[in-house]
Amino acid sequence: QQQVKQSPQSLIVQKGGISIINCAYENTAFDYFPWYQQFPGKGPALLIAIRPDVSEKKEGRFTISFNKSAKQFSLHIMDSQPGDSATYFCAATQSGFQKLVFGTGTRLLVSP
Amino acid sequence: GAVVSQHPSRVICKSGTSVKIECRSLDFQATTMFWYRQFPKKSLMLMATSNEGSKATYEQGVEKDKFLINHASLTLSTLTVTSAHPEDSSFYICSANRDYEQYFGPGTRLTVT
């Protein structure tokens, strides 16, 4: 019940296209869902996060869509750029509990 | 923004020796920090939760006597890998909580020869 399932494992998108990464969770106590971007040899960087009281959050080219009833959330990267090529992790946690449960990661390659 | 640093970024040590990794929150105070381990092309594996002024809480399967954690101040947590062996070679990453968000350090690559 603590798992967060992430798909796809890898993704190749052409420059300018839309990258979509999906995550699903089981624990209905989760109430904070961040996305992290990680480049090789670096630590993860917080990209965008959402709480279940909203269905969508947009920051620049990055959008999180959240479906509470389906217990799913997704990251959309609009106008994908080669510089977006990285590994993306979704995560979930309970506020106050602080421990993050990570998805398995998606390796995104944006071809020029 | 919230900045977390780690030192060293890379370390090579001989089997049987100990190595200490520092994690600092540079522009905020963190009562809680976390230590992760990451294998190549894998997700982050939480090793322990470090609480300022108290004992760390280790995840199941993590040897507390091997991975010593000290959170001596609100801006510093240390991870000491004792009697390191080649199988301890990995990428170690710390993070610190500020409000509800977790900010990660740049990671430390440990190689045990």
PDB file of C-alpha atoms in Angstrom:
ATOM      1  CA  GLN A   1       0.000   0.000   0.000  1.00  0.00           C
ATOM      2  CA  GLN A   2       3.021   2.214   0.373  1.00  0.00           C
ATOM      3  CA  GLN A   3       4.029   1.813  -3.259  1.00  0.00           C
ATOM      4  CA  VAL A   4       3.878   4.431  -5.954  1.00  0.00           C
ATOM      5  CA  LYS A   5       3.813   2.899  -9.412  1.00  0.00           C
ATOM      6  CA  GLN A   6       5.376   4.937 -12.199  1.00  0.00           C
ATOM      7  CA  SER A   7       5.270   4.494 -15.963  1.00  0.00           C
ATOM      8  CA  PRO A   8       6.758   4.406 -18.477  1.00  0.00           C
ATOM      9  CA  GLN A   9      10.216   3.300 -17.449  1.00  0.00           C
ATOM     10  CA  SER A  10      11.718   5.218 -20.358  1.00  0.00           C
ATOM     11  CA  LEU A  11      10.412   7.702 -22.867  1.00  0.00           C
ATOM     12  CA  ILE A  12      11.719   9.233 -26.066  1.00  0.00           C
ATOM     13  CA  VAL A  13      10.065  12.426 -27.272  1.00  0.00           C
ATOM     14  CA  GLN A  14      10.901  14.704 -30.148  1.00  0.00           C
ATOM     15  CA  LYS A  15      11.848  18.296 -29.439  1.00  0.00           C
ATOM     16  CA  GLY A  16       8.706  20.365 -29.135  1.00  0.00           C
ATOM     17  CA  GLY A  17       6.544  17.403 -28.249  1.00  0.00           C
ATOM     18  CA  ILE A  18       4.661  16.620 -25.045  1.00  0.00           C
ATOM     19  CA  SER A  19       6.182  14.251 -22.493  1.00  0.00           C
ATOM     20  CA  ILE A  20       3.713  12.458 -20.232  1.00  0.00           C
ATOM     21  CA  ILE A  21       4.674  10.430 -17.175  1.00  0.00           C
ATOM     22  CA  ASN A  22       2.088   8.659 -15.043  1.00  0.00           C
ATOM     23  CA  CYS A  23       1.980   7.591 -11.413  1.00  0.00           C
ATOM     24  CA  ALA A  24      -0.536   5.691  -9.323  1.00  0.00           C
ATOM     25  CA  TYR A  25      -0.781   5.198  -5.586  1.00  0.00           C
ATOM     26  CA  GLU A  26      -2.821   3.092  -3.167  1.00  0.00           C
ATOM     27  CA  ASN A  27      -2.526   4.864   0.173  1.00  0.00           C
ATOM     28  CA  THR A  28      -5.416   7.320   0.425  1.00  0.00           C
ATOM     29  CA  ALA A  29      -3.654   9.038   3.332  1.00  0.00           C
ATOM     30  CA  PHE A  30      -1.117  10.519   0.917  1.00  0.00           C
ATOM     31  CA  ASP A  31      -1.824  14.221   0.526  1.00  0.00           C
ATOM     32  CA  TYR A  32       1.265  15.699  -1.088  1.00  0.00           C
ATOM     33  CA  PHE A  33       2.625  14.653  -4.469  1.00  0.00           C
ATOM     34  CA  PRO A  34       5.924  16.147  -5.677  1.00  0.00           C
ATOM     35  CA  TRP A  35       7.835  15.506  -8.875  1.00  0.00           C
ATOM     36  CA  TYR A  36      11.622  15.508  -8.964  1.00  0.00           C
ATOM     37  CA  GLN A  37      14.038  15.886 -11.853  1.00  0.00           C
ATOM     38  CA  GLN A  38      17.429  14.231 -11.634  1.00  0.00           C
ATOM     39  CA  PHE A  39      20.384  14.621 -13.966  1.00  0.00           C
ATOM     40  CA  PRO A  40      23.147  11.981 -13.994  1.00  0.00           C
ATOM     41  CA  GLY A  41      25.452  12.270 -11.012  1.00  0.00           C
ATOM     42  CA  LYS A  42      23.291  14.913  -9.325  1.00  0.00           C
ATOM     43  CA  GLY A  43      20.738  14.932  -6.571  1.00  0.00           C
ATOM     44  CA  PRO A  44      17.016  15.196  -7.381  1.00  0.00           C
ATOM     45  CA  ALA A  45      15.589  18.691  -7.729  1.00  0.00           C
ATOM     46  CA  LEU A  46      12.018  19.540  -6.813  1.00  0.00           C
ATOM     47  CA  LEU A  47      10.164  20.374  -9.991  1.00  0.00           C
ATOM     48  CA  ILE A  48       6.531  20.855  -9.078  1.00  0.00           C
ATOM     49  CA  ALA A  49       4.144  19.502  -6.464  1.00  0.00           C
ATOM     50  CA  ILE A  50       0.400  19.212  -5.948  1.00  0.00           C
ATOM     51  CA  ARG A  51      -2.087  18.590  -3.156  1.00  0.00           C
ATOM     52  CA  PRO A  52      -5.320  16.630  -3.714  1.00  0.00           C
ATOM     53  CA  ASP A  53      -7.564  19.659  -3.272  1.00  0.00           C
ATOM     54  CA  VAL A  54      -6.782  20.745  -6.849  1.00  0.00           C
ATOM     55  CA  SER A  55      -6.957  18.752 -10.073  1.00  0.00           C
ATOM     56  CA  GLU A  56      -4.220  20.572 -11.935  1.00  0.00           C
ATOM     57  CA  LYS A  57      -1.192  22.715 -11.275  1.00  0.00           C
ATOM     58  CA  LYS A  58       0.879  24.439 -13.909  1.00  0.00           C
ATOM     59  CA  GLU A  59       4.312  25.999 -13.634  1.00  0.00           C
ATOM     60  CA  GLY A  60       5.775  27.119 -16.911  1.00  0.00           C
ATOM     61  CA  ARG A  61       5.999  24.144 -19.260  1.00  0.00           C
ATOM     62  CA  PHE A  62       5.321  21.659 -16.453  1.00  0.00           C
ATOM     63  CA  THR A  63       1.802  20.601 -15.457  1.00  0.00           C
ATOM     64  CA  ILE A  64       0.607  18.091 -12.890  1.00  0.00           C
ATOM     65  CA  SER A  65      -2.787  16.530 -13.429  1.00  0.00           C
ATOM     66  CA  PHE A  66      -4.341  14.860 -10.397  1.00  0.00           C
ATOM     67  CA  ASN A  67      -7.236  12.392 -10.328  1.00  0.00           C
ATOM     68  CA  LYS A  68      -8.162  11.726  -6.715  1.00  0.00           C
ATOM     69  CA  SER A  69     -10.852   9.132  -7.420  1.00  0.00           C
ATOM     70  CA  ALA A  70      -8.518   7.102  -9.628  1.00  0.00           C
ATOM     71  CA  LYS A  71      -5.577   7.686  -7.292  1.00  0.00           C
ATOM     72  CA  GLN A  72      -3.440   8.743 -10.209  1.00  0.00           C
ATOM     73  CA  PHE A  73      -1.366  11.763 -11.080  1.00  0.00           C
ATOM     74  CA  SER A  74       0.729  12.664 -14.070  1.00  0.00           C
ATOM     75  CA  LEU A  75       3.402  15.077 -15.210  1.00  0.00           C
ATOM     76  CA  HIS A  76       3.087  16.768 -18.568  1.00  0.00           C
ATOM     77  CA  ILE A  77       6.077  18.548 -20.063  1.00  0.00           C
ATOM     78  CA  MET A  78       4.948  20.810 -22.870  1.00  0.00           C
ATOM     79  CA  ASP A  79       7.277  21.856 -25.704  1.00  0.00           C
ATOM     80  CA  SER A  80       9.867  19.343 -24.503  1.00  0.00           C
ATOM     81  CA  GLN A  81      13.475  20.422 -24.974  1.00  0.00           C
ATOM     82  CA  PRO A  82      16.741  18.443 -25.123  1.00  0.00           C
ATOM     83  CA  GLY A  83      17.673  20.061 -21.796  1.00  0.00           C
ATOM     84  CA  ASP A  84      14.692  18.274 -20.234  1.00  0.00           C
ATOM     85  CA  SER A  85      16.429  14.942 -20.832  1.00  0.00           C
ATOM     86  CA  ALA A  86      16.741  13.534 -17.322  1.00  0.00           C
ATOM     87  CA  THR A  87      15.194  11.011 -14.968  1.00  0.00           C
ATOM     88  CA  TYR A  88      11.906  12.026 -13.412  1.00  0.00           C
ATOM     89  CA  PHE A  89      10.587  10.642 -10.142  1.00  0.00           C
ATOM     90  CA  CYS A  90       7.129  11.029  -8.760  1.00  0.00           C
ATOM     91  CA  ALA A  91       6.658  10.761  -5.025  1.00  0.00           C
ATOM     92  CA  ALA A  92       3.974  10.841  -2.380  1.00  0.00           C
ATOM     93  CA  THR A  93       3.803  11.531   1.319  1.00  0.00           C
ATOM     94  CA  GLN A  94       1.480  12.309   4.195  1.00  0.00           C
ATOM     95  CA  SER A  95       1.773  15.853   5.501  1.00  0.00           C
ATOM     96  CA  GLY A  96       3.503  15.792   8.816  1.00  0.00           C
ATOM     97  CA  PHE A  97       4.820  12.324   8.184  1.00  0.00           C
ATOM     98  CA  GLN A  98       7.473  13.698   5.833  1.00  0.00           C
ATOM     99  CA  LYS A  99       8.846  10.414   4.502  1.00  0.00           C
ATOM    100  CA  LEU A 100       8.598  10.357   0.726  1.00  0.00           C
ATOM    101  CA  VAL A 101       7.598   7.241  -1.172  1.00  0.00           C
ATOM    102  CA  PHE A 102       9.233   7.386  -4.584  1.00  0.00           C
ATOM    103  CA  GLY A 103       8.171   5.955  -7.892  1.00  0.00           C
ATOM    104  CA  THR A 104      10.642   3.873  -9.864  1.00  0.00           C
ATOM    105  CA  GLY A 105      11.631   6.718 -12.178  1.00  0.00           C
ATOM    106  CA  THR A 106      11.265   7.539 -15.868  1.00  0.00           C
ATOM    107  CA  ARG A 107      14.251   8.211 -18.078  1.00  0.00           C
ATOM    108  CA  LEU A 108      13.244  10.882 -20.558  1.00  0.00           C
ATOM    109  CA  LEU A 109      15.215  11.533 -23.720  1.00  0.00           C
ATOM    110  CA  VAL A 110      14.210  14.490 -25.846  1.00  0.00           C
ATOM    111  CA  SER A 111      15.674  14.124 -29.308  1.00  0.00           C
ATOM    112  CA  PRO A 112      16.794  17.302 -31.124  1.00  0.00           C
TER     113      PRO A 112
ATOM    114  CA  GLY B   1      15.548  28.890  -2.565  1.00  0.00           C
ATOM    115  CA  ALA B   2      16.391  26.066  -0.216  1.00  0.00           C
ATOM    116  CA  VAL B   3      19.966  24.870  -0.673  1.00  0.00           C
ATOM    117  CA  VAL B   4      21.374  21.639   0.664  1.00  0.00           C
ATOM    118  CA  SER B   5      25.051  20.831   0.276  1.00  0.00           C
ATOM    119  CA  GLN B   6      26.989  17.605   0.681  1.00  0.00           C
ATOM    120  CA  HIS B   7      30.659  17.023   1.261  1.00  0.00           C
ATOM    121  CA  PRO B   8      32.552  15.372  -0.222  1.00  0.00           C
ATOM    122  CA  SER B   9      31.050  14.986  -3.680  1.00  0.00           C
ATOM    123  CA  ARG B  10      33.258  11.971  -4.361  1.00  0.00           C
ATOM    124  CA  VAL B  11      35.283   9.762  -2.065  1.00  0.00           C
ATOM    125  CA  ILE B  12      37.359   6.668  -2.597  1.00  0.00           C
ATOM    126  CA  CYS B  13      38.340   4.634   0.425  1.00  0.00           C
ATOM    127  CA  LYS B  14      39.955   1.305   1.130  1.00  0.00           C
ATOM    128  CA  SER B  15      37.968  -1.652   2.364  1.00  0.00           C
ATOM    129  CA  GLY B  16      37.775  -1.704   6.155  1.00  0.00           C
ATOM    130  CA  THR B  17      38.090   2.031   6.666  1.00  0.00           C
ATOM    131  CA  SER B  18      35.353   4.472   7.651  1.00  0.00           C
ATOM    132  CA  VAL B  19      34.167   7.474   5.723  1.00  0.00           C
ATOM    133  CA  LYS B  20      32.061  10.430   6.824  1.00  0.00           C
ATOM    134  CA  ILE B  21      29.651  12.327   4.589  1.00  0.00           C
ATOM    135  CA  GLU B  22      28.304  15.723   5.641  1.00  0.00           C
ATOM    136  CA  CYS B  23      24.928  17.182   4.748  1.00  0.00           C
ATOM    137  CA  ARG B  24      24.232  20.840   5.399  1.00  0.00           C
ATOM    138  CA  SER B  25      21.177  23.010   4.931  1.00  0.00           C
ATOM    139  CA  LEU B  26      22.714  26.318   3.892  1.00  0.00           C
ATOM    140  CA  ASP B  27      19.881  28.812   4.112  1.00  0.00           C
ATOM    141  CA  PHE B  28      17.375  27.215   6.446  1.00  0.00           C
ATOM    142  CA  GLN B  29      17.179  25.158   9.585  1.00  0.00           C
ATOM    143  CA  ALA B  30      16.118  21.561   9.303  1.00  0.00           C
ATOM    144  CA  THR B  31      14.970  19.561  12.285  1.00  0.00           C
ATOM    145  CA  THR B  32      14.651  16.549  10.017  1.00  0.00           C
ATOM    146  CA  MET B  33      17.018  15.305   7.362  1.00  0.00           C
ATOM    147  CA  PHE B  34      16.941  12.097   5.378  1.00  0.00           C
ATOM    148  CA  TRP B  35      19.626   9.844   3.982  1.00  0.00           C
ATOM    149  CA  TYR B  36      19.096   7.905   0.776  1.00  0.00           C
ATOM    150  CA  ARG B  37      21.086   5.445  -1.222  1.00  0.00           C
ATOM    151  CA  GLN B  38      20.741   5.164  -4.968  1.00  0.00           C
ATOM    152  CA  PHE B  39      22.015   2.377  -7.188  1.00  0.00           C
ATOM    153  CA  PRO B  40      22.662   3.007 -10.901  1.00  0.00           C
ATOM    154  CA  LYS B  41      19.475   3.563 -12.857  1.00  0.00           C
ATOM    155  CA  LYS B  42      17.364   2.896  -9.790  1.00  0.00           C
ATOM    156  CA  SER B  43      15.115   4.921  -7.551  1.00  0.00           C
ATOM    157  CA  LEU B  44      16.113   6.405  -4.220  1.00  0.00           C
ATOM    158  CA  MET B  45      16.092   4.060  -1.254  1.00  0.00           C
ATOM    159  CA  LEU B  46      15.489   5.706   2.106  1.00  0.00           C
ATOM    160  CA  MET B  47      18.057   4.579   4.636  1.00  0.00           C
ATOM    161  CA  ALA B  48      17.209   6.636   7.690  1.00  0.00           C
ATOM    162  CA  THR B  49      15.527   9.715   9.069  1.00  0.00           C
ATOM    163  CA  SER B  50      17.834  12.014  10.990  1.00  0.00           C
ATOM    164  CA  ASN B  51      16.291  14.090  13.752  1.00  0.00           C
ATOM    165  CA  GLU B  52      18.160  16.955  15.366  1.00  0.00           C
ATOM    166  CA  GLY B  53      19.059  16.167  18.944  1.00  0.00           C
ATOM    167  CA  SER B  54      17.782  12.605  18.925  1.00  0.00           C
ATOM    168  CA  LYS B  55      18.623   9.203  17.525  1.00  0.00           C
ATOM    169  CA  ALA B  56      18.089   8.501  13.877  1.00  0.00           C
ATOM    170  CA  THR B  57      15.298   6.225  12.737  1.00  0.00           C
ATOM    171  CA  TYR B  58      16.536   3.523  10.400  1.00  0.00           C
ATOM    172  CA  GLU B  59      14.527   1.778   7.711  1.00  0.00           C
ATOM    173  CA  GLN B  60      14.097  -1.943   7.866  1.00  0.00           C
ATOM    174  CA  GLY B  61      17.188  -3.784   6.693  1.00  0.00           C
ATOM    175  CA  VAL B  62      19.588  -0.887   7.203  1.00  0.00           C
ATOM    176  CA  GLU B  63      22.345  -1.674   9.694  1.00  0.00           C
ATOM    177  CA  LYS B  64      22.471   1.148  12.224  1.00  0.00           C
ATOM    178  CA  ASP B  65      25.929   0.130  13.439  1.00  0.00           C
ATOM    179  CA  LYS B  66      27.282   0.292   9.920  1.00  0.00           C
ATOM    180  CA  PHE B  67      25.655   3.532   8.871  1.00  0.00           C
ATOM    181  CA  LEU B  68      26.057   5.926  11.783  1.00  0.00           C
ATOM    182  CA  ILE B  69      24.002   9.089  11.608  1.00  0.00           C
ATOM    183  CA  ASN B  70      24.509  12.177  13.736  1.00  0.00           C
ATOM    184  CA  HIS B  71      22.305  15.255  13.519  1.00  0.00           C
ATOM    185  CA  ALA B  72      24.190  17.539  15.853  1.00  0.00           C
ATOM    186  CA  SER B  73      22.705  20.864  14.779  1.00  0.00           C
ATOM    187  CA  LEU B  74      19.778  22.284  12.851  1.00  0.00           C
ATOM    188  CA  THR B  75      21.932  22.631   9.747  1.00  0.00           C
ATOM    189  CA  LEU B  76      24.190  19.579   9.816  1.00  0.00           C
ATOM    190  CA  SER B  77      23.706  15.840   9.621  1.00  0.00           C
ATOM    191  CA  THR B  78      26.502  13.357   9.061  1.00  0.00           C
ATOM    192  CA  LEU B  79      26.507   9.805   7.745  1.00  0.00           C
ATOM    193  CA  THR B  80      29.485   7.647   8.640  1.00  0.00           C
ATOM    194  CA  VAL B  81      29.941   4.408   6.765  1.00  0.00           C
ATOM    195  CA  THR B  82      31.937   2.218   9.124  1.00  0.00           C
ATOM    196  CA  SER B  83      34.208  -0.619   8.051  1.00  0.00           C
ATOM    197  CA  ALA B  84      33.313   0.019   4.453  1.00  0.00           C
ATOM    198  CA  HIS B  85      33.235  -2.818   1.944  1.00  0.00           C
ATOM    199  CA  PRO B  86      32.986  -2.767  -1.847  1.00  0.00           C
ATOM    200  CA  GLU B  87      29.254  -3.519  -1.639  1.00  0.00           C
ATOM    201  CA  ASP B  88      28.812  -0.185   0.167  1.00  0.00           C
ATOM    202  CA  SER B  89      29.900   1.601  -2.993  1.00  0.00           C
ATOM    203  CA  SER B  90      26.960   3.705  -4.051  1.00  0.00           C
ATOM    204  CA  PHE B  91      25.550   7.189  -4.518  1.00  0.00           C
ATOM    205  CA  TYR B  92      24.453   8.608  -1.171  1.00  0.00           C
ATOM    206  CA  ILE B  93      22.042  11.535  -1.141  1.00  0.00           C
ATOM    207  CA  CYS B  94      20.722  13.548   1.775  1.00  0.00           C
ATOM    208  CA  SER B  95      17.674  15.761   1.923  1.00  0.00           C
ATOM    209  CA  ALA B  96      16.274  18.287   4.342  1.00  0.00           C
ATOM    210  CA  ASN B  97      12.712  19.284   5.051  1.00  0.00           C
ATOM    211  CA  ARG B  98      11.528  22.839   4.897  1.00  0.00           C
ATOM    212  CA  ASP B  99       7.810  23.156   5.507  1.00  0.00           C
ATOM    213  CA  TYR B 100       6.299  20.262   3.529  1.00  0.00           C
ATOM    214  CA  GLU B 101       8.934  20.182   0.836  1.00  0.00           C
ATOM    215  CA  GLN B 102      12.035  18.093   0.739  1.00  0.00           C
ATOM    216  CA  TYR B 103      15.212  19.506  -0.785  1.00  0.00           C
ATOM    217  CA  PHE B 104      18.029  17.255  -1.859  1.00  0.00           C
ATOM    218  CA  GLY B 105      21.759  17.600  -1.751  1.00  0.00           C
ATOM    219  CA  PRO B 106      23.921  16.973  -4.829  1.00  0.00           C
ATOM    220  CA  GLY B 107      24.928  13.512  -3.657  1.00  0.00           C
ATOM    221  CA  THR B 108      28.168  11.787  -2.700  1.00  0.00           C
ATOM    222  CA  ARG B 109      29.686   9.056  -4.826  1.00  0.00           C
ATOM    223  CA  LEU B 110      31.381   6.520  -2.553  1.00  0.00           C
ATOM    224  CA  THR B 111      33.740   3.970  -4.053  1.00  0.00           C
ATOM    225  CA  VAL B 112      35.234   1.340  -1.768  1.00  0.00           C
ATOM    226  CA  THR B 113      38.264  -0.445  -3.183  1.00  0.00           C
TER     227      THR B 113
END
